[in-house]
mmCIF file of C-alpha atoms in Angstrom:
data_model
loop_
_atom_site.group_PDB
_atom_site.id
_atom_site.type_symbol
_atom_site.label_atom_id
_atom_site.label_comp_id
_atom_site.label_asym_id
_atom_site.label_seq_id
_atom_site.Cartn_x
_atom_site.Cartn_y
_atom_site.Cartn_z
ATOM 1 C CA MET I 1 -18.868 8.120 5.346
ATOM 2 C CA HIS I 2 -14.869 7.617 6.733
ATOM 3 C CA GLU I 3 -12.832 9.899 4.900
ATOM 4 C CA ILE I 4 -10.301 7.708 3.660
ATOM 5 C CA VAL I 5 -6.412 9.628 2.895
ATOM 6 C CA THR I 6 -4.069 8.456 0.320
ATOM 7 C CA ILE I 7 -0.146 8.288 0.525
ATOM 8 C CA SER I 8 1.693 7.401 -2.847
ATOM 9 C CA ILE I 9 5.037 5.884 -2.309
ATOM 10 C CA GLY I 10 8.516 5.455 -4.909
ATOM 11 C CA GLU I 11 7.401 6.132 -8.212
ATOM 12 C CA CYS I 12 5.588 2.737 -8.197
ATOM 13 C CA GLY I 13 3.538 3.788 -6.059
ATOM 14 C CA ASN I 14 3.050 6.717 -7.824
ATOM 15 C CA ASN I 15 2.033 6.040 -10.741
ATOM 16 C CA ILE I 16 -0.313 4.015 -9.418
ATOM 17 C CA GLY I 17 -2.160 6.651 -7.329
ATOM 18 C CA ALA I 18 -2.459 9.205 -9.920
ATOM 19 C CA GLN I 19 -3.638 6.897 -12.006
ATOM 20 C CA PHE I 20 -6.181 6.455 -9.019
ATOM 21 C CA TRP I 21 -6.835 9.758 -8.857
ATOM 22 C CA ARG I 22 -7.708 10.302 -12.759
ATOM 23 C CA ASP I 23 -10.259 8.031 -12.481
ATOM 24 C CA CYS I 24 -11.675 9.430 -9.555
ATOM 25 C CA CYS I 25 -12.802 12.541 -10.542
ATOM 26 C CA THR I 26 -13.405 10.903 -14.163
ATOM 27 C CA GLN I 27 -16.313 8.418 -11.957
ATOM 28 C CA SER I 28 -17.213 11.134 -10.013
ATOM 29 C CA ASN I 29 -17.734 13.808 -13.163
ATOM 30 C CA LEU I 30 -14.666 15.854 -11.925
ATOM 31 C CA PHE I 31 -12.579 17.681 -14.375
ATOM 32 C CA VAL I 32 -8.329 17.071 -13.531
ATOM 33 C CA SER I 33 -8.078 20.827 -11.997
ATOM 34 C CA GLY I 34 -10.315 20.240 -9.194
ATOM 35 C CA HIS I 35 -14.352 21.490 -10.651
ATOM 36 C CA TYR I 36 -17.281 19.127 -11.203
ATOM 37 C CA LEU I 37 -19.141 18.379 -13.875
ATOM 38 C CA ASP I 38 -22.183 18.206 -12.859
ATOM 39 C CA PRO I 39 -23.417 21.337 -9.648
ATOM 40 C CA GLN I 40 -25.927 18.456 -9.066
ATOM 41 C CA VAL I 41 -23.655 15.933 -8.024
ATOM 42 C CA PRO I 42 -20.606 16.949 -5.779
ATOM 43 C CA PRO I 43 -17.939 14.296 -5.151
ATOM 44 C CA PRO I 44 -17.669 11.855 -2.291
ATOM 45 C CA SER I 45 -16.478 13.767 0.655
ATOM 46 C CA HIS I 46 -14.637 10.175 1.711
ATOM 47 C CA LEU I 47 -12.458 11.176 -1.683
ATOM 48 C CA PHE I 48 -12.576 14.888 -1.460
ATOM 49 C CA GLU I 49 -12.399 17.708 0.661
ATOM 50 C CA GLU I 50 -14.541 20.720 -1.224
ATOM 51 C CA GLN I 51 -12.742 24.221 -1.371
ATOM 52 C CA ILE I 52 -13.283 27.769 -1.634
ATOM 53 C CA GLY I 53 -14.773 28.190 -4.795
ATOM 54 C CA SER I 54 -15.588 25.004 -5.643
ATOM 55 C CA ARG I 55 -13.118 22.906 -6.570
ATOM 56 C CA PHE I 56 -12.342 19.308 -5.162
ATOM 57 C CA VAL I 57 -9.044 18.651 -3.422
ATOM 58 C CA PRO I 58 -8.169 14.407 -3.098
ATOM 59 C CA ARG I 59 -7.454 13.344 0.124
ATOM 60 C CA ALA I 60 -4.156 12.589 -0.944
ATOM 61 C CA ILE I 61 -0.438 12.816 -0.147
ATOM 62 C CA LEU I 62 2.081 12.454 -2.450
ATOM 63 C CA LEU I 63 5.782 10.716 -1.174
ATOM 64 C CA ASP I 64 8.953 9.914 -3.756
ATOM 65 C CA SER I 65 13.241 10.024 -2.448
ATOM 66 C CA ASP I 66 13.684 10.930 -5.816
ATOM 67 C CA PRO I 67 11.932 14.092 -6.907
ATOM 68 C CA GLY I 68 11.240 13.296 -10.620
ATOM 69 C CA THR I 69 8.003 10.996 -10.860
ATOM 70 C CA LEU I 70 6.732 13.930 -8.950
ATOM 71 C CA SER I 71 8.498 16.533 -11.056
ATOM 72 C CA ASN I 72 5.727 14.502 -14.065
ATOM 73 C CA ILE I 73 2.786 14.316 -12.103
ATOM 74 C CA ARG I 74 2.763 18.482 -11.267
ATOM 75 C CA ASN I 75 4.187 18.799 -14.782
ATOM 76 C CA SER I 76 1.605 17.211 -15.428
ATOM 77 C CA ASP I 77 -2.735 17.947 -16.481
ATOM 78 C CA LEU I 78 -3.265 16.444 -12.510
ATOM 79 C CA GLY I 79 -0.927 17.648 -11.122
ATOM 80 C CA PHE I 80 -3.713 21.015 -10.171
ATOM 81 C CA ILE I 81 -5.617 18.904 -8.200
ATOM 82 C CA PHE I 82 -3.209 17.920 -5.700
ATOM 83 C CA SER I 83 -2.281 20.416 -2.452
ATOM 84 C CA PRO I 84 1.297 22.255 -2.896
ATOM 85 C CA GLY I 85 1.988 20.579 -0.141
ATOM 86 C CA ALA I 86 0.932 17.216 -1.096
ATOM 87 C CA TYR I 87 4.309 16.846 -2.645
ATOM 88 C CA ILE I 88 7.118 16.114 -0.165
ATOM 89 C CA SER I 89 10.084 14.258 -1.985
ATOM 90 C CA GLY I 90 14.709 13.614 -0.997
ATOM 91 C CA SER I 91 16.863 14.827 -3.482
ATOM 92 C CA TYR I 92 18.193 11.007 -4.134
ATOM 93 C CA GLY I 93 16.935 7.928 -4.500
ATOM 94 C CA ALA I 94 16.911 4.750 -1.529
ATOM 95 C CA GLY I 95 19.691 3.608 -4.026
ATOM 96 C CA ASN I 96 17.033 -0.134 -4.424
ATOM 97 C CA SER I 97 17.917 0.296 -0.480
ATOM 98 C CA PHE I 98 15.400 -1.257 1.866
ATOM 99 C CA GLY I 99 17.446 0.289 5.103
ATOM 100 C CA THR I 100 18.121 3.252 3.022
ATOM 101 C CA GLY I 101 14.246 4.274 2.374
ATOM 102 C CA CYS I 102 13.007 3.471 5.860
ATOM 103 C CA TYR I 103 17.220 4.453 8.171
ATOM 104 C CA ASP I 104 19.446 6.232 6.294
ATOM 105 C CA PRO I 105 19.196 9.822 8.016
ATOM 106 C CA ASP I 106 20.398 12.610 5.168
ATOM 107 C CA LEU I 107 17.184 10.981 3.221
ATOM 108 C CA LEU I 108 14.828 11.085 6.440
ATOM 109 C CA GLU I 109 16.275 14.837 7.239
ATOM 110 C CA LEU I 110 14.860 16.018 4.340
ATOM 111 C CA ILE I 111 11.047 14.127 4.224
ATOM 112 C CA GLN I 112 10.347 13.551 7.811
ATOM 113 C CA GLU I 113 9.110 17.093 8.652
ATOM 114 C CA PRO I 114 6.690 17.567 5.723
ATOM 115 C CA LEU I 115 5.370 13.907 6.379
ATOM 116 C CA GLN I 116 4.982 13.801 9.448
ATOM 117 C CA ASN I 117 2.545 18.161 8.788
ATOM 118 C CA GLN I 118 0.839 17.294 6.315
ATOM 119 C CA ILE I 119 -0.081 13.580 7.488
ATOM 120 C CA ARG I 120 -1.378 16.050 10.096
ATOM 121 C CA ILE I 121 -2.915 18.314 7.698
ATOM 122 C CA GLN I 122 -4.554 16.027 6.038
ATOM 123 C CA VAL I 123 -5.917 14.465 9.986
ATOM 124 C CA GLU I 124 -7.770 17.205 10.866
ATOM 125 C CA LYS I 125 -9.930 18.659 8.009
ATOM 126 C CA CYS I 126 -11.326 15.608 8.444
ATOM 127 C CA ASP I 127 -14.606 14.703 10.782
ATOM 128 C CA GLN I 128 -12.815 12.056 12.462
ATOM 129 C CA THR I 129 -8.800 10.169 12.078
ATOM 130 C CA PRO I 130 -9.314 9.060 8.706
ATOM 131 C CA ASN I 131 -7.960 5.887 7.481
ATOM 132 C CA PHE I 132 -5.327 5.774 4.925
ATOM 133 C CA LYS I 133 -3.852 3.316 2.614
ATOM 134 C CA LEU I 134 -1.082 3.363 0.987
ATOM 135 C CA PHE I 135 -0.069 2.362 -2.688
ATOM 136 C CA HIS I 136 3.753 0.822 -3.053
ATOM 137 C CA SER I 137 5.915 -1.419 -4.352
ATOM 138 C CA LEU I 138 7.849 -4.427 -2.081
ATOM 139 C CA GLY I 139 11.180 -4.151 -4.917
ATOM 140 C CA GLY I 140 12.346 -0.803 -4.988
ATOM 141 C CA GLY I 141 14.473 1.364 -1.482
ATOM 142 C CA THR I 142 11.346 3.303 -1.470
ATOM 143 C CA GLY I 143 8.370 1.181 -1.843
ATOM 144 C CA SER I 144 9.071 -0.996 1.000
ATOM 145 C CA GLY I 145 11.859 0.668 3.297
ATOM 146 C CA THR I 146 9.769 4.203 3.333
ATOM 147 C CA THR I 147 6.178 2.579 3.060
ATOM 148 C CA ALA I 148 7.735 1.119 6.403
ATOM 149 C CA PHE I 149 8.554 3.986 8.437
ATOM 150 C CA VAL I 150 5.444 5.702 7.206
ATOM 151 C CA LEU I 151 3.010 2.330 8.916
ATOM 152 C CA MET I 152 5.975 3.100 12.622
ATOM 153 C CA HIS I 153 5.328 6.644 12.068
ATOM 154 C CA LEU I 154 0.693 5.803 11.412
ATOM 155 C CA GLN I 155 1.084 3.237 14.014
ATOM 156 C CA GLU I 156 2.588 5.348 16.510
ATOM 157 C CA GLU I 157 0.351 8.788 15.915
ATOM 158 C CA TYR I 158 -2.842 7.676 14.547
ATOM 159 C CA GLN I 159 -4.906 4.401 16.112
ATOM 160 C CA THR I 160 -7.071 4.181 12.896
ATOM 161 C CA SER I 161 -7.670 1.378 10.071
ATOM 162 C CA ILE I 162 -3.899 1.099 8.775
ATOM 163 C CA SER I 163 -4.296 -0.484 4.578
ATOM 164 C CA ASN I 164 -1.867 -0.859 1.637
ATOM 165 C CA CYS I 165 -2.063 -2.113 -2.024
ATOM 166 C CA SER I 166 1.638 -3.850 -2.885
ATOM 167 C CA VAL I 167 3.350 -4.374 -5.958
ATOM 168 C CA LEU I 168 5.644 -7.351 -5.310
ATOM 169 C CA PRO I 169 8.265 -7.014 -7.679
ATOM 170 C CA GLU I 170 8.582 -10.053 -11.347
ATOM 171 C CA PRO I 171 11.200 -12.526 -10.361
ATOM 172 C CA ASP I 172 13.791 -11.090 -12.792
ATOM 173 C CA ALA I 173 13.211 -7.839 -10.985
ATOM 174 C CA CYS I 174 16.368 -6.198 -9.103
ATOM 175 C CA VAL I 175 18.389 -9.003 -7.544
ATOM 176 C CA VAL I 176 18.140 -6.977 -4.558
ATOM 177 C CA SER I 177 14.809 -7.052 -5.286
ATOM 178 C CA PRO I 178 14.103 -10.025 -2.111
ATOM 179 C CA TYR I 179 15.962 -8.144 0.384
ATOM 180 C CA ASN I 180 13.027 -4.815 0.159
ATOM 181 C CA CYS I 181 10.183 -8.031 -0.762
ATOM 182 C CA ILE I 182 10.004 -9.910 1.889
ATOM 183 C CA LEU I 183 11.908 -6.917 5.084
ATOM 184 C CA GLY I 184 8.975 -4.633 2.959
ATOM 185 C CA LEU I 185 6.519 -7.554 4.362
ATOM 186 C CA ASN I 186 7.523 -7.948 7.290
ATOM 187 C CA TYR I 187 6.278 -4.034 8.494
ATOM 188 C CA LEU I 188 3.281 -5.333 6.573
ATOM 189 C CA ILE I 189 1.840 -7.485 8.972
ATOM 190 C CA GLU I 190 3.620 -5.940 11.694
ATOM 191 C CA TYR I 191 1.494 -2.718 10.850
ATOM 192 C CA SER I 192 -0.788 -2.321 8.226
ATOM 193 C CA ASN I 193 -4.514 -3.287 9.010
ATOM 194 C CA ALA I 194 -5.286 -5.072 5.757
ATOM 195 C CA VAL I 195 -3.044 -5.876 1.986
ATOM 196 C CA GLN I 196 -3.728 -6.089 -1.315
ATOM 197 C CA CYS I 197 -1.243 -7.706 -2.988
ATOM 198 C CA VAL I 198 -0.456 -7.145 -6.964
ATOM 199 C CA ASP I 199 1.799 -10.021 -8.582
ATOM 200 C CA ASN I 200 3.821 -7.822 -10.844
ATOM 201 C CA GLY I 201 5.068 -10.631 -12.924
ATOM 202 C CA TYR I 202 0.827 -12.855 -13.347
ATOM 203 C CA LEU I 203 0.282 -9.347 -14.407
ATOM 204 C CA MET I 204 3.487 -8.343 -17.073
ATOM 205 C CA GLY I 205 2.558 -12.361 -18.567
ATOM 206 C CA LYS I 206 -1.057 -11.926 -18.476
ATOM 207 C CA LEU I 207 -1.529 -8.041 -20.388
ATOM 208 C CA LYS I 208 -0.013 -7.133 -23.491
ATOM 209 C CA ASP I 209 0.039 -3.832 -22.937
ATOM 210 C CA VAL I 210 2.735 -3.667 -19.478
ATOM 211 C CA GLY I 211 3.632 -0.119 -17.918
ATOM 212 C CA LYS I 212 0.506 2.368 -17.991
ATOM 213 C CA ILE I 213 -2.372 -0.502 -18.666
ATOM 214 C CA ILE I 214 -1.322 -2.476 -15.359
ATOM 215 C CA ASN I 215 -1.262 0.260 -13.555
ATOM 216 C CA GLN I 216 -4.941 1.357 -14.763
ATOM 217 C CA TYR I 217 -5.770 -1.941 -14.332
ATOM 218 C CA ILE I 218 -5.100 -2.053 -10.861
ATOM 219 C CA SER I 219 -7.129 1.228 -10.327
ATOM 220 C CA SER I 220 -10.278 0.123 -11.364
ATOM 221 C CA GLN I 221 -10.124 -2.405 -8.394
ATOM 222 C CA LEU I 222 -9.082 0.021 -6.480
ATOM 223 C CA ILE I 223 -12.610 1.792 -7.468
ATOM 224 C CA ASP I 224 -14.974 -0.766 -6.730
ATOM 225 C CA MET I 225 -13.085 -0.577 -3.572
ATOM 226 C CA PHE I 226 -13.073 2.933 -2.233
ATOM 227 C CA MET I 227 -16.042 4.338 -4.556
ATOM 228 C CA LEU I 228 -18.771 2.591 -3.362
ATOM 229 C CA GLU I 229 -20.968 3.269 -0.469
ATOM 230 C CA LYS I 230 -20.115 0.121 1.650
ATOM 231 C CA GLN I 231 -16.582 0.675 1.931
ATOM 232 C CA TRP I 232 -14.629 -2.535 2.503
ATOM 233 C CA ILE I 233 -12.609 -0.891 5.016
ATOM 234 C CA PRO I 234 -10.788 -3.677 7.999
ATOM 235 C CA LYS I 235 -11.762 -2.120 11.488
ATOM 236 C CA TYR I 236 -9.531 -1.129 13.614
ATOM 237 C CA ASP I 237 -10.100 -1.994 17.689
ATOM 238 C CA GLU I 238 -7.158 0.555 19.369
ATOM 239 C CA ASP I 239 -8.684 -1.547 22.311
ATOM 240 C CA ALA I 240 -7.229 -4.889 20.788
ATOM 241 C CA GLU I 241 -4.038 -7.133 22.020
ATOM 242 C CA TYR I 242 -1.202 -7.974 19.338
ATOM 243 C CA ASP I 243 -2.029 -10.551 18.609
ATOM 244 C CA GLN I 244 -5.798 -9.261 17.996
ATOM 245 C CA LYS I 245 -4.876 -7.735 15.039
ATOM 246 C CA HIS I 246 -6.607 -7.768 11.093
ATOM 247 C CA PHE I 247 -3.989 -9.377 8.430
ATOM 248 C CA TYR I 248 -5.367 -9.524 5.101
ATOM 249 C CA HIS I 249 -4.481 -10.631 1.711
ATOM 250 C CA SER I 250 -6.509 -10.703 -0.861
ATOM 251 C CA GLU I 251 -6.098 -12.417 -4.058
ATOM 252 C CA THR I 252 -9.104 -10.435 -5.853
ATOM 253 C CA MET I 253 -6.455 -7.513 -6.752
ATOM 254 C CA TRP I 254 -4.392 -9.804 -9.087
ATOM 255 C CA LYS I 255 -6.539 -13.042 -10.570
ATOM 256 C CA GLY I 256 -7.794 -11.944 -13.359
ATOM 257 C CA GLU I 257 -11.083 -14.080 -13.151
ATOM 258 C CA ILE I 258 -11.817 -11.944 -10.512
ATOM 259 C CA VAL I 259 -14.261 -9.400 -11.379
ATOM 260 C CA THR I 260 -14.222 -7.273 -8.676
ATOM 261 C CA SER I 261 -12.169 -6.814 -6.482
ATOM 262 C CA CYS I 262 -14.371 -5.510 -3.415
ATOM 263 C CA PRO I 263 -14.520 -8.175 -1.084
ATOM 264 C CA VAL I 264 -18.818 -7.581 0.401
ATOM 265 C CA SER I 265 -20.133 -7.818 -3.193
ATOM 266 C CA ASP I 266 -21.115 -12.544 -3.571
ATOM 267 C CA THR I 267 -18.460 -12.355 -6.309
ATOM 268 C CA CYS I 268 -15.155 -11.894 -3.741
ATOM 269 C CA ALA I 269 -16.730 -13.420 -0.652
ATOM 270 C CA LYS I 270 -17.121 -17.393 -2.499
ATOM 271 C CA ALA I 271 -13.498 -16.747 -3.955
ATOM 272 C CA ILE I 272 -12.087 -16.186 -0.229
ATOM 273 C CA GLN I 273 -10.762 -18.752 3.101
ATOM 274 C CA GLU I 274 -10.626 -16.754 7.066
ATOM 275 C CA ILE I 275 -6.665 -18.286 7.995
ATOM 276 C CA GLU I 276 -6.104 -17.788 11.342
ATOM 277 C CA PHE I 277 -2.138 -16.495 12.064
ATOM 278 C CA GLY I 278 -1.139 -16.002 15.237
ATOM 279 C CA ASN I 279 -1.204 -11.976 15.332
ATOM 280 C CA THR I 280 -2.924 -11.846 12.079
ATOM 281 C CA LYS I 281 -5.742 -13.143 9.882
ATOM 282 C CA LEU I 282 -5.742 -14.094 6.478
ATOM 283 C CA TYR I 283 -7.714 -13.812 3.357
ATOM 284 C CA ASN I 284 -5.928 -17.219 0.382
ATOM 285 C CA SER I 285 -4.293 -16.123 -2.384
ATOM 286 C CA GLY I 286 -2.302 -17.183 -4.967
ATOM 287 C CA VAL I 287 -0.043 -14.056 -5.259
ATOM 288 C CA THR I 288 1.462 -16.446 -2.245
ATOM 289 C CA GLN I 289 3.263 -18.388 -5.279
ATOM 290 C CA SER I 290 4.953 -15.583 -6.216
ATOM 291 C CA ILE I 291 5.779 -14.660 -1.601
ATOM 292 C CA LYS I 292 7.407 -17.934 -1.989
ATOM 293 C CA GLN I 293 10.091 -16.857 -4.370
ATOM 294 C CA GLN I 294 10.503 -14.156 -3.210
ATOM 295 C CA LEU I 295 11.316 -15.890 -0.456
ATOM 296 C CA ASP I 296 13.782 -19.308 -1.495
ATOM 297 C CA ARG I 297 15.453 -16.045 -3.675
ATOM 298 C CA PHE I 298 16.470 -14.392 -0.200
ATOM 299 C CA ASP I 299 16.827 -17.090 2.083
ATOM 300 C CA LEU I 300 19.808 -18.336 -0.966
ATOM 301 C CA MET I 301 21.440 -15.335 -1.028
ATOM 302 C CA PHE I 302 21.541 -14.391 2.532
ATOM 303 C CA LYS I 303 23.094 -17.556 3.489
ATOM 304 C CA ARG I 304 25.785 -16.724 1.747
ATOM 305 C CA LYS I 305 25.744 -12.846 2.410
ATOM 306 C CA ALA I 306 25.423 -12.041 -0.937
ATOM 307 C CA PHE I 307 24.997 -7.947 -1.761
ATOM 308 C CA VAL I 308 24.087 -7.995 1.859
ATOM 309 C CA TYR I 309 27.126 -5.284 2.622
ATOM 310 C CA GLY I 310 25.895 -3.164 0.070
ATOM 311 C CA HIS I 311 22.407 -3.507 1.524
ATOM 312 C CA SER I 312 21.811 -3.566 4.614
ATOM 313 C CA LYS I 313 22.858 0.396 5.160
ATOM 314 C CA CYS I 314 21.627 1.312 9.252
ATOM 315 C CA MET I 315 19.913 -1.733 9.527
ATOM 316 C CA ASP I 316 21.377 -4.677 11.943
ATOM 317 C CA GLU I 317 21.545 -8.187 10.158
ATOM 318 C CA PHE I 318 19.198 -9.783 12.686
ATOM 319 C CA GLU I 319 16.402 -7.883 10.723
ATOM 320 C CA TYR I 320 17.018 -9.999 7.928
ATOM 321 C CA VAL I 321 16.921 -13.381 10.053
ATOM 322 C CA GLU I 322 13.193 -12.468 11.838
ATOM 323 C CA ALA I 323 11.956 -11.076 8.172
ATOM 324 C CA SER I 324 12.354 -14.484 6.630
ATOM 325 C CA GLU I 325 11.425 -16.706 9.904
ATOM 326 C CA ARG I 326 7.874 -14.095 9.655
ATOM 327 C CA ALA I 327 7.673 -14.854 5.761
ATOM 328 C CA HIS I 328 8.085 -18.951 6.723
ATOM 329 C CA GLU I 329 5.132 -19.001 9.438
ATOM 330 C CA LEU I 330 3.304 -16.507 7.301
ATOM 331 C CA LEU I 331 3.233 -19.499 4.146
ATOM 332 C CA GLU I 332 3.624 -22.533 6.216
ATOM 333 C CA ILE I 333 -0.473 -21.096 7.546
ATOM 334 C CA TYR I 334 -1.137 -20.560 4.163
ATOM 335 C CA GLU I 335 -0.086 -23.823 3.165
ATOM 336 C CA ASN I 336 -2.692 -25.442 6.116
ATOM 337 C CA GLY I 337 -5.256 -23.706 5.421
ATOM 338 C CA GLU I 338 -6.980 -24.883 2.483
ATOM 339 C CA ASP I 339 -9.672 -26.457 4.449
ATOM 340 C CA SER I 340 -10.333 -23.355 6.106
ATOM 341 C CA THR I 341 -14.336 -22.125 6.174
ATOM 342 C CA LEU I 342 -15.132 -19.628 3.259
ATOM 343 C CA THR I 343 -16.028 -15.852 5.645
ATOM 344 C CA THR I 344 -17.995 -12.667 3.878
ATOM 345 C CA ASP I 345 -17.036 -10.589 6.374
#
């Protein structure tokens, strides 16, 4: 079975990642120390690497610009299960700026080399080039900007499947979150083979106890996808032209009426429509309404150049224009795709 390496990015992404790996341990009969409860049933090798002493370590990398969240995970009961080199952090946050998270030379000086080394180490431990799964938010500077940087590196160095679990910010999040969200979305369309969007605003209104409960909900969806014997992995064709790559967008990560998020299941197949979008293939999703909200706010602020000076560090304003155009095209395709044929692929 094809190995999977997860990369948790930013505070939100690492909280989701920590919950995901905690649940993986429970599902795999593992203590959070990495030792198994039942020697007769070893944990899945596509998610865990077996080390000396019958100890299993997640195929995971934890990345953040600010060391605070990683320190909390390292000091928790779960902290010992990850390889010491898996923790990679800067010394300060990205300040809710996509540009800082993606391009800031001081930040990249701290994280770039250890990140690239750790990715290489994880790849070399696998029988074949692994698939990568990224956990992150689109609302913050690290979750959007540093994720974009990671996507560019993975696409350049490794010809394999890259997928994202991306949390969309709620409408009343940080004032510059629309900038981060739409700029980050542009890189997802460009470099990711698959995206499952999580509508944070929807879940906050749906669930009584937010925070940890939302992370548990998201984790349960991810477990359904990656603990199954038949994984849902988007295909990667190394010979494909740019306009033949795939981008999947699934409603099943957030809509409470869907029982499972695994797109190979009959339940999910009935809820998915395939839509052509130039260089992408899309699955229809009600989460596009949240993207539209963020895009409307993005366009309004950028038209007035509101907060652009403080937000666009290390960036050219043309990138804002390009991101807006790509997002508008994305939404237009969704709106025109209501009669698309159902697919079970």
